[in-house]
mmCIF file of C-alpha atoms and ligand atoms in Angstrom:
data_model
loop_
_atom_site.group_PDB
_atom_site.id
_atom_site.type_symbol
_atom_site.label_atom_id
_atom_site.label_comp_id
_atom_site.label_asym_id
_atom_site.label_seq_id
_atom_site.Cartn_x
_atom_site.Cartn_y
_atom_site.Cartn_z
ATOM 1 C CA UNK Y 1 12.406 29.597 3.434
ATOM 2 C CA UNK Y 2 14.554 25.727 4.669
ATOM 3 C CA UNK Y 3 12.969 23.093 2.246
ATOM 4 C CA UNK Y 4 11.439 20.603 4.955
ATOM 5 C CA UNK Y 5 13.181 18.244 6.288
ATOM 6 C CA UNK Y 6 12.776 14.623 5.132
ATOM 7 C CA UNK Y 7 13.400 11.332 7.336
ATOM 8 C CA UNK Y 8 11.030 9.012 5.233
ATOM 9 C CA UNK Y 9 9.298 8.720 2.376
ATOM 10 C CA UNK Y 10 6.165 7.367 1.735
ATOM 11 C CA UNK Y 11 5.392 7.208 -1.773
ATOM 12 C CA UNK Y 12 2.176 4.058 -2.021
ATOM 13 C CA UNK Y 13 1.737 3.759 -5.815
ATOM 14 C CA UNK Y 14 5.994 3.349 -5.819
ATOM 15 C CA UNK Y 15 6.642 -0.384 -4.867
ATOM 16 C CA UNK Y 16 9.906 0.520 -1.999
ATOM 17 C CA UNK Y 17 13.207 -1.087 -3.321
ATOM 18 C CA UNK Y 18 14.866 -0.911 -0.391
ATOM 19 C CA UNK Y 19 15.321 1.408 2.559
ATOM 20 C CA UNK Y 20 19.169 1.935 3.650
ATOM 21 C CA UNK Y 21 20.443 4.244 7.030
ATOM 22 C CA UNK Y 22 20.284 7.452 3.947
ATOM 23 C CA UNK Y 23 18.608 6.470 0.566
ATOM 24 C CA UNK Y 24 14.616 5.208 -0.211
ATOM 25 C CA UNK Y 25 15.340 3.371 -2.746
ATOM 26 C CA UNK Y 26 11.789 2.236 -5.277
ATOM 27 C CA UNK Y 27 11.197 0.918 -8.735
ATOM 28 C CA UNK Y 28 10.256 2.881 -11.703
ATOM 29 C CA UNK Y 29 9.855 0.674 -14.924
ATOM 30 C CA UNK Y 30 13.022 -1.200 -15.408
ATOM 31 C CA UNK Y 31 15.111 1.816 -13.535
ATOM 32 C CA UNK Y 32 15.209 2.740 -9.398
ATOM 33 C CA UNK Y 33 15.126 6.080 -8.167
ATOM 34 C CA UNK Y 34 17.723 6.876 -5.157
ATOM 35 C CA UNK Y 35 15.474 9.239 -3.547
ATOM 36 C CA UNK Y 36 18.096 10.739 -0.535
ATOM 37 C CA UNK Y 37 16.545 12.027 2.722
ATOM 38 C CA UNK Y 38 17.991 14.184 5.851
ATOM 39 C CA UNK Y 39 18.651 11.070 7.788
ATOM 40 C CA UNK Y 40 21.715 11.654 9.320
ATOM 41 C CA UNK Y 41 23.769 8.397 11.008
ATOM 42 C CA UNK Y 42 26.895 9.028 13.162
ATOM 43 C CA UNK Y 43 28.901 5.034 14.686
ATOM 44 C CA UNK Y 44 25.926 3.050 11.746
ATOM 45 C CA UNK Y 45 22.620 4.156 14.046
ATOM 46 C CA UNK Y 46 20.815 6.592 12.702
ATOM 47 C CA UNK Y 47 19.428 9.901 14.549
ATOM 48 C CA UNK Y 48 15.631 10.065 15.153
ATOM 49 C CA UNK Y 49 16.289 14.300 13.592
ATOM 50 C CA UNK Y 50 17.458 14.952 9.847
ATOM 51 C CA UNK Y 51 20.414 17.420 9.121
ATOM 52 C CA UNK Y 52 18.573 20.239 6.679
ATOM 53 C CA UNK Y 53 20.091 20.403 3.070
ATOM 54 C CA UNK Y 54 21.856 16.664 3.412
ATOM 55 C CA UNK Y 55 19.487 14.761 0.723
ATOM 56 C CA UNK Y 56 19.780 17.659 -1.849
ATOM 57 C CA UNK Y 57 23.019 18.710 -0.776
ATOM 58 C CA UNK Y 58 23.454 14.698 -1.058
ATOM 59 C CA UNK Y 59 22.297 14.353 -4.171
ATOM 60 C CA UNK Y 60 23.988 17.847 -6.088
ATOM 61 C CA UNK Y 61 27.417 16.560 -5.373
ATOM 62 C CA UNK Y 62 27.200 13.289 -6.081
ATOM 63 C CA UNK Y 63 25.553 13.882 -9.730
ATOM 64 C CA UNK Y 64 28.661 16.653 -9.828
ATOM 65 C CA UNK Y 65 31.195 13.762 -9.019
ATOM 66 C CA UNK Y 66 29.126 11.508 -11.767
ATOM 67 C CA UNK Y 67 29.796 13.841 -14.650
ATOM 68 C CA UNK Y 68 33.284 14.868 -13.128
ATOM 69 C CA UNK Y 69 34.761 10.984 -13.354
ATOM 70 C CA UNK Y 70 32.538 9.732 -16.344
ATOM 71 C CA UNK Y 71 35.307 8.941 -18.556
ATOM 72 C CA UNK Y 72 36.748 6.930 -16.200
ATOM 73 C CA UNK Y 73 34.287 4.278 -15.522
ATOM 74 C CA UNK Y 74 30.337 4.846 -16.479
ATOM 75 C CA UNK Y 75 27.351 5.428 -13.770
ATOM 76 C CA UNK Y 76 24.063 4.651 -12.820
ATOM 77 C CA UNK Y 77 23.290 8.190 -13.323
ATOM 78 C CA UNK Y 78 20.340 9.383 -16.251
ATOM 79 C CA UNK Y 79 19.044 12.627 -14.638
ATOM 80 C CA UNK Y 80 17.892 14.847 -11.023
ATOM 81 C CA UNK Y 81 15.266 16.323 -13.407
ATOM 82 C CA UNK Y 82 12.188 15.231 -12.234
ATOM 83 C CA UNK Y 83 11.019 17.183 -14.682
ATOM 84 C CA UNK Y 84 12.526 13.668 -16.825
ATOM 85 C CA UNK Y 85 11.084 11.221 -14.363
ATOM 86 C CA UNK Y 86 8.291 8.518 -15.521
ATOM 87 C CA UNK Y 87 4.713 9.711 -14.636
ATOM 88 C CA UNK Y 88 4.207 7.538 -12.225
ATOM 89 C CA UNK Y 89 6.546 9.971 -10.194
ATOM 90 C CA UNK Y 90 4.903 12.249 -11.172
ATOM 91 C CA UNK Y 91 2.516 13.051 -8.272
ATOM 92 C CA UNK Y 92 6.057 13.050 -5.558
ATOM 93 C CA UNK Y 93 7.416 15.617 -7.572
ATOM 94 C CA UNK Y 94 7.208 17.864 -4.385
ATOM 95 C CA UNK Y 95 9.743 15.361 -2.965
ATOM 96 C CA UNK Y 96 11.867 14.078 -5.797
ATOM 97 C CA UNK Y 97 12.543 17.681 -6.576
ATOM 98 C CA UNK Y 98 16.172 18.233 -5.636
ATOM 99 C CA UNK Y 99 16.589 15.313 -3.526
ATOM 100 C CA UNK Y 100 16.297 12.532 -5.929
ATOM 101 C CA UNK Y 101 17.823 10.850 -9.456
ATOM 102 C CA UNK Y 102 16.621 8.666 -11.568
ATOM 103 C CA UNK Y 103 19.068 5.621 -12.317
ATOM 104 C CA UNK Y 104 20.252 2.798 -13.695
ATOM 105 C CA UNK Y 105 19.649 -0.406 -11.483
ATOM 106 C CA UNK Y 106 22.727 -2.449 -10.255
ATOM 107 C CA UNK Y 107 24.130 -5.657 -9.361
ATOM 108 C CA UNK Y 108 25.738 -4.069 -6.588
ATOM 109 C CA UNK Y 109 29.167 -5.470 -5.994
ATOM 110 C CA UNK Y 110 29.341 -7.289 -2.993
ATOM 111 C CA UNK Y 111 32.567 -5.122 -1.574
ATOM 112 C CA UNK Y 112 32.805 -1.028 -0.232
ATOM 113 C CA UNK Y 113 35.828 -0.306 -2.880
ATOM 114 C CA UNK Y 114 37.706 1.944 0.249
ATOM 115 C CA UNK Y 115 40.733 3.860 -0.922
ATOM 116 C CA UNK Y 116 43.209 6.054 0.987
ATOM 117 C CA UNK Y 117 45.363 8.609 0.461
ATOM 118 C CA UNK Y 118 46.450 9.865 3.772
ATOM 119 C CA UNK Y 119 46.678 7.396 6.835
ATOM 120 C CA UNK Y 120 43.618 7.889 9.684
ATOM 121 C CA UNK Y 121 40.895 6.635 10.910
ATOM 122 C CA UNK Y 122 40.451 3.033 11.757
ATOM 123 C CA UNK Y 123 44.009 3.297 9.240
ATOM 124 C CA UNK Y 124 45.331 4.930 11.755
ATOM 125 C CA UNK Y 125 44.460 2.027 14.369
ATOM 126 C CA UNK Y 126 45.025 -1.039 12.505
ATOM 127 C CA UNK Y 127 48.724 0.591 11.259
ATOM 128 C CA UNK Y 128 49.532 1.519 15.335
ATOM 129 C CA UNK Y 129 49.366 -2.392 16.449
ATOM 130 C CA UNK Y 130 50.278 -3.834 12.918
ATOM 131 C CA UNK Y 131 52.580 -2.124 11.058
ATOM 132 C CA UNK Y 132 49.338 -2.887 8.097
ATOM 133 C CA UNK Y 133 46.654 -1.836 7.081
ATOM 134 C CA UNK Y 134 44.541 -4.423 4.761
ATOM 135 C CA UNK Y 135 47.951 -6.577 5.062
ATOM 136 C CA UNK Y 136 49.120 -4.206 3.564
ATOM 137 C CA UNK Y 137 52.743 -3.474 4.824
ATOM 138 C CA UNK Y 138 53.588 -0.543 5.792
ATOM 139 C CA UNK Y 139 56.335 2.764 5.826
ATOM 140 C CA UNK Y 140 57.414 2.110 9.671
ATOM 141 C CA UNK Y 141 56.847 5.874 11.306
ATOM 142 C CA UNK Y 142 53.546 6.979 9.673
ATOM 143 C CA UNK Y 143 52.688 10.175 11.453
ATOM 144 C CA UNK Y 144 48.937 10.306 11.674
ATOM 145 C CA UNK Y 145 46.958 11.863 8.728
ATOM 146 C CA UNK Y 146 50.193 11.544 7.125
ATOM 147 C CA UNK Y 147 50.187 10.882 3.096
ATOM 148 C CA UNK Y 148 51.044 8.209 1.172
ATOM 149 C CA UNK Y 149 53.322 7.411 -1.275
ATOM 150 C CA UNK Y 150 50.764 6.240 -3.227
ATOM 151 C CA UNK Y 151 46.771 5.251 -2.555
ATOM 152 C CA UNK Y 152 45.843 2.714 -1.361
ATOM 153 C CA UNK Y 153 43.495 0.373 -1.712
ATOM 154 C CA UNK Y 154 41.454 -1.297 1.259
ATOM 155 C CA UNK Y 155 38.259 -2.585 0.622
ATOM 156 C CA UNK Y 156 35.605 -3.843 3.360
ATOM 157 C CA UNK Y 157 32.719 -5.963 3.793
ATOM 158 C CA UNK Y 158 29.411 -4.891 2.902
ATOM 159 C CA UNK Y 159 27.520 -5.093 6.174
ATOM 160 C CA UNK Y 160 23.606 -4.659 7.070
ATOM 161 C CA UNK Y 161 21.991 -1.538 8.742
ATOM 162 C CA UNK Y 162 23.144 -2.336 12.673
ATOM 163 C CA UNK Y 163 26.968 -3.428 11.290
ATOM 164 C CA UNK Y 164 29.921 -2.783 11.009
ATOM 165 C CA UNK Y 165 31.484 -3.036 7.562
ATOM 166 C CA UNK Y 166 34.647 -5.267 7.976
ATOM 167 C CA UNK Y 167 38.127 -4.256 6.437
ATOM 168 C CA UNK Y 168 39.379 -7.255 4.410
ATOM 169 C CA UNK Y 169 42.819 -8.313 2.818
ATOM 170 C CA UNK Y 170 43.167 -7.932 -1.078
ATOM 171 C CA UNK Y 171 43.303 -11.818 -1.365
ATOM 172 C CA UNK Y 172 39.517 -12.139 0.790
ATOM 173 C CA UNK Y 173 37.850 -9.416 -0.807
ATOM 174 C CA UNK Y 174 39.161 -12.205 -4.209
ATOM 175 C CA UNK Y 175 36.849 -14.385 -1.965
ATOM 176 C CA UNK Y 176 33.421 -12.500 -2.214
ATOM 177 C CA UNK Y 177 34.110 -11.270 -5.637
ATOM 178 C CA UNK Y 178 36.240 -13.272 -8.355
ATOM 179 C CA UNK Y 179 39.028 -12.176 -9.543
ATOM 180 C CA UNK Y 180 38.616 -9.829 -12.781
ATOM 181 C CA UNK Y 181 35.707 -8.126 -10.770
ATOM 182 C CA UNK Y 182 38.220 -7.939 -7.665
ATOM 183 C CA UNK Y 183 40.776 -5.587 -10.320
ATOM 184 C CA UNK Y 184 38.557 -3.686 -11.603
ATOM 185 C CA UNK Y 185 36.861 -1.727 -9.347
ATOM 186 C CA UNK Y 186 40.366 -1.701 -8.089
ATOM 187 C CA UNK Y 187 42.078 0.624 -10.886
ATOM 188 C CA UNK Y 188 38.935 2.405 -10.978
ATOM 189 C CA UNK Y 189 38.758 3.056 -7.373
ATOM 190 C CA UNK Y 190 42.733 4.662 -7.521
ATOM 191 C CA UNK Y 191 41.240 6.127 -10.460
ATOM 192 C CA UNK Y 192 39.096 8.490 -9.616
ATOM 193 C CA UNK Y 193 40.406 9.166 -6.838
ATOM 194 C CA UNK Y 194 43.517 10.096 -8.058
ATOM 195 C CA UNK Y 195 41.503 12.792 -10.510
ATOM 196 C CA UNK Y 196 38.944 14.196 -7.795
ATOM 197 C CA UNK Y 197 41.243 14.849 -5.210
ATOM 198 C CA UNK Y 198 43.590 16.773 -8.157
ATOM 199 C CA UNK Y 199 40.641 18.279 -8.723
ATOM 200 C CA UNK Y 200 40.030 18.943 -4.762
ATOM 201 C CA UNK Y 201 42.968 20.320 -4.078
ATOM 202 C CA UNK Y 202 42.652 23.158 -6.573
ATOM 203 C CA UNK Y 203 39.570 23.757 -4.144
ATOM 204 C CA UNK Y 204 41.302 24.021 -0.743
ATOM 205 C CA UNK Y 205 39.938 20.962 -0.182
ATOM 206 C CA UNK Y 206 42.127 17.175 0.832
ATOM 207 C CA UNK Y 207 40.159 14.137 0.044
ATOM 208 C CA UNK Y 208 41.198 12.058 2.867
ATOM 209 C CA UNK Y 209 39.910 8.694 2.058
ATOM 210 C CA UNK Y 210 36.715 7.694 0.449
ATOM 211 C CA UNK Y 211 33.946 5.011 -1.009
ATOM 212 C CA UNK Y 212 32.931 3.538 -4.059
ATOM 213 C CA UNK Y 213 30.402 1.352 -4.525
ATOM 214 C CA UNK Y 214 29.638 -0.403 -7.878
ATOM 215 C CA UNK Y 215 27.416 -2.701 -9.407
ATOM 216 C CA UNK Y 216 27.217 -4.736 -12.341
ATOM 217 C CA UNK Y 217 24.703 -3.948 -15.542
ATOM 218 C CA UNK Y 218 24.168 -7.346 -17.696
ATOM 219 C CA UNK Y 219 28.493 -8.132 -17.514
ATOM 220 C CA UNK Y 220 29.257 -3.661 -17.615
ATOM 221 C CA UNK Y 221 30.748 -2.970 -14.025
ATOM 222 C CA UNK Y 222 29.012 0.986 -13.006
ATOM 223 C CA UNK Y 223 30.321 2.938 -10.374
ATOM 224 C CA UNK Y 224 26.641 4.140 -8.145
ATOM 225 C CA UNK Y 225 25.791 4.575 -5.180
ATOM 226 C CA UNK Y 226 27.151 7.852 -3.924
ATOM 227 C CA UNK Y 227 30.170 9.282 -4.872
ATOM 228 C CA UNK Y 228 32.749 11.872 -2.902
ATOM 229 C CA UNK Y 229 29.846 13.028 -0.559
ATOM 230 C CA UNK Y 230 30.936 13.928 3.132
ATOM 231 C CA UNK Y 231 28.974 10.717 3.749
ATOM 232 C CA UNK Y 232 31.200 8.777 2.533
ATOM 233 C CA UNK Y 233 34.179 10.736 2.206
ATOM 234 C CA UNK Y 234 36.901 12.339 4.591
ATOM 235 C CA UNK Y 235 37.228 16.190 3.490
ATOM 236 C CA UNK Y 236 39.547 18.232 5.674
ATOM 237 C CA UNK Y 237 40.198 21.417 5.112
ATOM 238 C CA UNK Y 238 43.792 22.128 3.126
ATOM 239 C CA UNK Y 239 44.624 25.049 4.278
ATOM 240 C CA UNK Y 240 44.405 23.417 8.182
ATOM 241 C CA UNK Y 241 45.940 20.095 7.381
ATOM 242 C CA UNK Y 242 49.554 19.041 9.056
ATOM 243 C CA UNK Y 243 49.864 15.280 9.890
ATOM 244 C CA UNK Y 244 51.138 14.149 12.821
ATOM 245 C CA UNK Y 245 47.347 15.507 14.514
ATOM 246 C CA UNK Y 246 44.261 15.200 13.533
ATOM 247 C CA UNK Y 247 42.409 17.162 11.337
ATOM 248 C CA UNK Y 248 39.281 19.516 11.483
ATOM 249 C CA UNK Y 249 36.560 17.930 8.854
ATOM 250 C CA UNK Y 250 33.368 18.834 7.352
ATOM 251 C CA UNK Y 251 31.435 15.782 8.155
ATOM 252 C CA UNK Y 252 30.290 15.037 10.855
ATOM 253 C CA UNK Y 253 32.696 16.080 13.591
ATOM 254 C CA UNK Y 254 29.804 17.147 15.784
ATOM 255 C CA UNK Y 255 27.767 14.954 15.891
ATOM 256 C CA UNK Y 256 30.700 12.615 16.514
ATOM 257 C CA UNK Y 257 32.114 14.435 18.572
ATOM 258 C CA UNK Y 258 28.729 15.511 20.945
ATOM 259 C CA UNK Y 259 27.555 11.781 20.796
ATOM 260 C CA UNK Y 260 30.346 11.282 22.365
ATOM 261 C CA UNK Y 261 30.564 13.745 24.829
ATOM 262 C CA UNK Y 262 27.808 12.168 26.546
ATOM 263 C CA UNK Y 263 28.900 8.990 26.601
ATOM 264 C CA UNK Y 264 26.427 8.064 23.865
ATOM 265 C CA UNK Y 265 27.012 4.001 24.178
ATOM 266 C CA UNK Y 266 26.480 3.954 20.053
ATOM 267 C CA UNK Y 267 23.738 1.364 20.306
ATOM 268 C CA UNK Y 268 20.159 2.205 19.496
ATOM 269 C CA UNK Y 269 17.798 4.083 20.484
ATOM 270 C CA UNK Y 270 19.691 7.449 19.501
ATOM 271 C CA UNK Y 271 19.278 10.276 21.874
ATOM 272 C CA UNK Y 272 17.959 14.009 21.085
ATOM 273 C CA UNK Y 273 20.788 16.521 18.842
ATOM 274 C CA UNK Y 274 20.003 19.982 20.363
ATOM 275 C CA UNK Y 275 19.592 22.821 16.845
ATOM 276 C CA UNK Y 276 22.904 24.498 17.516
ATOM 277 C CA UNK Y 277 24.159 20.453 16.632
ATOM 278 C CA UNK Y 278 21.943 20.185 13.699
ATOM 279 C CA UNK Y 279 22.832 24.092 12.525
ATOM 280 C CA UNK Y 280 26.172 23.650 12.649
ATOM 281 C CA UNK Y 281 25.882 19.996 10.558
ATOM 282 C CA UNK Y 282 23.547 21.502 8.219
ATOM 283 C CA UNK Y 283 26.256 24.430 7.501
ATOM 284 C CA UNK Y 284 29.064 21.559 7.349
ATOM 285 C CA UNK Y 285 27.553 20.326 4.722
ATOM 286 C CA UNK Y 286 25.828 23.439 2.591
ATOM 287 C CA UNK Y 287 29.881 24.722 2.493
ATOM 288 C CA UNK Y 288 31.228 21.531 0.639
ATOM 289 C CA UNK Y 289 29.185 21.759 -1.752
ATOM 290 C CA UNK Y 290 29.882 25.291 -2.695
ATOM 291 C CA UNK Y 291 34.061 24.949 -2.127
ATOM 292 C CA UNK Y 292 33.763 21.844 -4.254
ATOM 293 C CA UNK Y 293 31.424 23.220 -7.467
ATOM 294 C CA UNK Y 294 31.072 26.471 -6.369
ATOM 295 C CA UNK Y 295 27.425 26.751 -6.630
ATOM 296 C CA UNK Y 296 24.944 27.470 -3.626
ATOM 297 C CA UNK Y 297 21.865 25.723 -2.413
ATOM 298 C CA UNK Y 298 20.738 28.778 -0.178
HETATM 299 N N1 LIG Q 1 22.287 2.085 -9.482
HETATM 300 C C1 LIG Q 1 22.197 0.668 -7.941
HETATM 301 N N2 LIG Q 1 21.615 -0.788 -8.257
HETATM 302 C C2 LIG Q 1 21.515 -0.993 -7.219
HETATM 303 N N3 LIG Q 1 21.446 -0.715 -5.505
HETATM 304 C C3 LIG Q 1 22.022 0.237 -5.470
HETATM 305 C C4 LIG Q 1 22.887 1.427 -6.677
HETATM 306 N N4 LIG Q 1 22.767 2.139 -6.385
HETATM 307 C C5 LIG Q 1 23.129 2.341 -4.939
HETATM 308 N N5 LIG Q 1 22.225 0.993 -4.445
HETATM 309 C C6 LIG Q 1 22.167 0.714 -3.273
HETATM 310 O O1 LIG Q 1 21.365 1.840 -2.938
HETATM 311 C C7 LIG Q 1 21.339 1.966 -0.967
HETATM 312 C C8 LIG Q 1 21.696 3.460 -0.623
HETATM 313 O O2 LIG Q 1 20.984 3.411 0.479
HETATM 314 P P1 LIG Q 1 21.621 3.943 1.626
HETATM 315 O O3 LIG Q 1 21.467 4.942 2.693
HETATM 316 O O4 LIG Q 1 23.254 5.200 1.148
HETATM 317 O O5 LIG Q 1 22.377 2.524 2.402
HETATM 318 P P2 LIG Q 1 22.904 2.317 3.400
HETATM 319 O O6 LIG Q 1 23.178 1.937 4.269
HETATM 320 O O7 LIG Q 1 23.591 0.594 2.995
HETATM 321 O O8 LIG Q 1 23.814 2.636 2.888
HETATM 322 C C9 LIG Q 1 23.124 1.271 -0.959
HETATM 323 O O9 LIG Q 1 22.647 -0.324 -0.436
HETATM 324 C C10 LIG Q 1 23.445 0.300 -2.205
HETATM 325 O O10 LIG Q 1 24.083 -0.408 -2.521
HETATM 326 MG MG1 LIG Q 2 25.166 3.999 1.802
#
């Protein structure tokens, strides 16, 4: 039987820390409890329906990558084992099981650390207009979806809910965070991307680009948030890859395409999603989890 789709959590005995587009975060002592709901946002608008298994897939994939990247940089992961959570969480175990993570609280570094291995999305648009991405001058004649000689670090601002992130240059980023922090998150971003994308290729997946967030605990910089999930990354099937055109992807493409097909104005309120779009999207999330980790949720 399919688990219940969770759109919102409400744990009266825990203090809410924040609600993001997808995650509800609670204080638990000195730690945080990061709960991935089944909410889905597209074009930065949160849909009214959830995607079955999505919160669990995001949690499991992040856990996998936290473990995989911990030799490059330490991270916020403590445990996903509800039995090891502090006592005040126990009464919510039914909802928390499989979709939550106890984490170290960090002071979030206020830039989104985007790394691009291939030219697509807003990078492709900017390149066509200006020959540059985030102030980085690129060679002429790149084709859509082409691999860069070296991955590019292209940070963006962190927008509030309902706003869009904006790409910024390294100089602009260094006005938001200090130079040492900038260099540290840049280096970690590139190193994690290189290691993870080599691994993903062996599983038939291209990581075209992705976004990381970092946090500070005392003066240490650690990896936080979600890591290399279909929500934070573009995953392409390697066997269908061909430069010179857009690629099929393992993410919310069905939802995005549907919204475009009905000419959604990309402003709330969102339209209802048809069942087959929800079902196919759920399958995509389950599929990428299985391809990446070899494990299966259902
Ligand atoms: N270890 C951490 N400490 C503090 N905040 C964190 C940590 N990990 C993630 N966060 C924050 O929790 C939120 C995650 O919820 P999410 O739904 O992804 O939000 P958003 O809509 O901002 O993407 C993000 O704002 C992220 O910056
Ligand atoms: Mg997020």
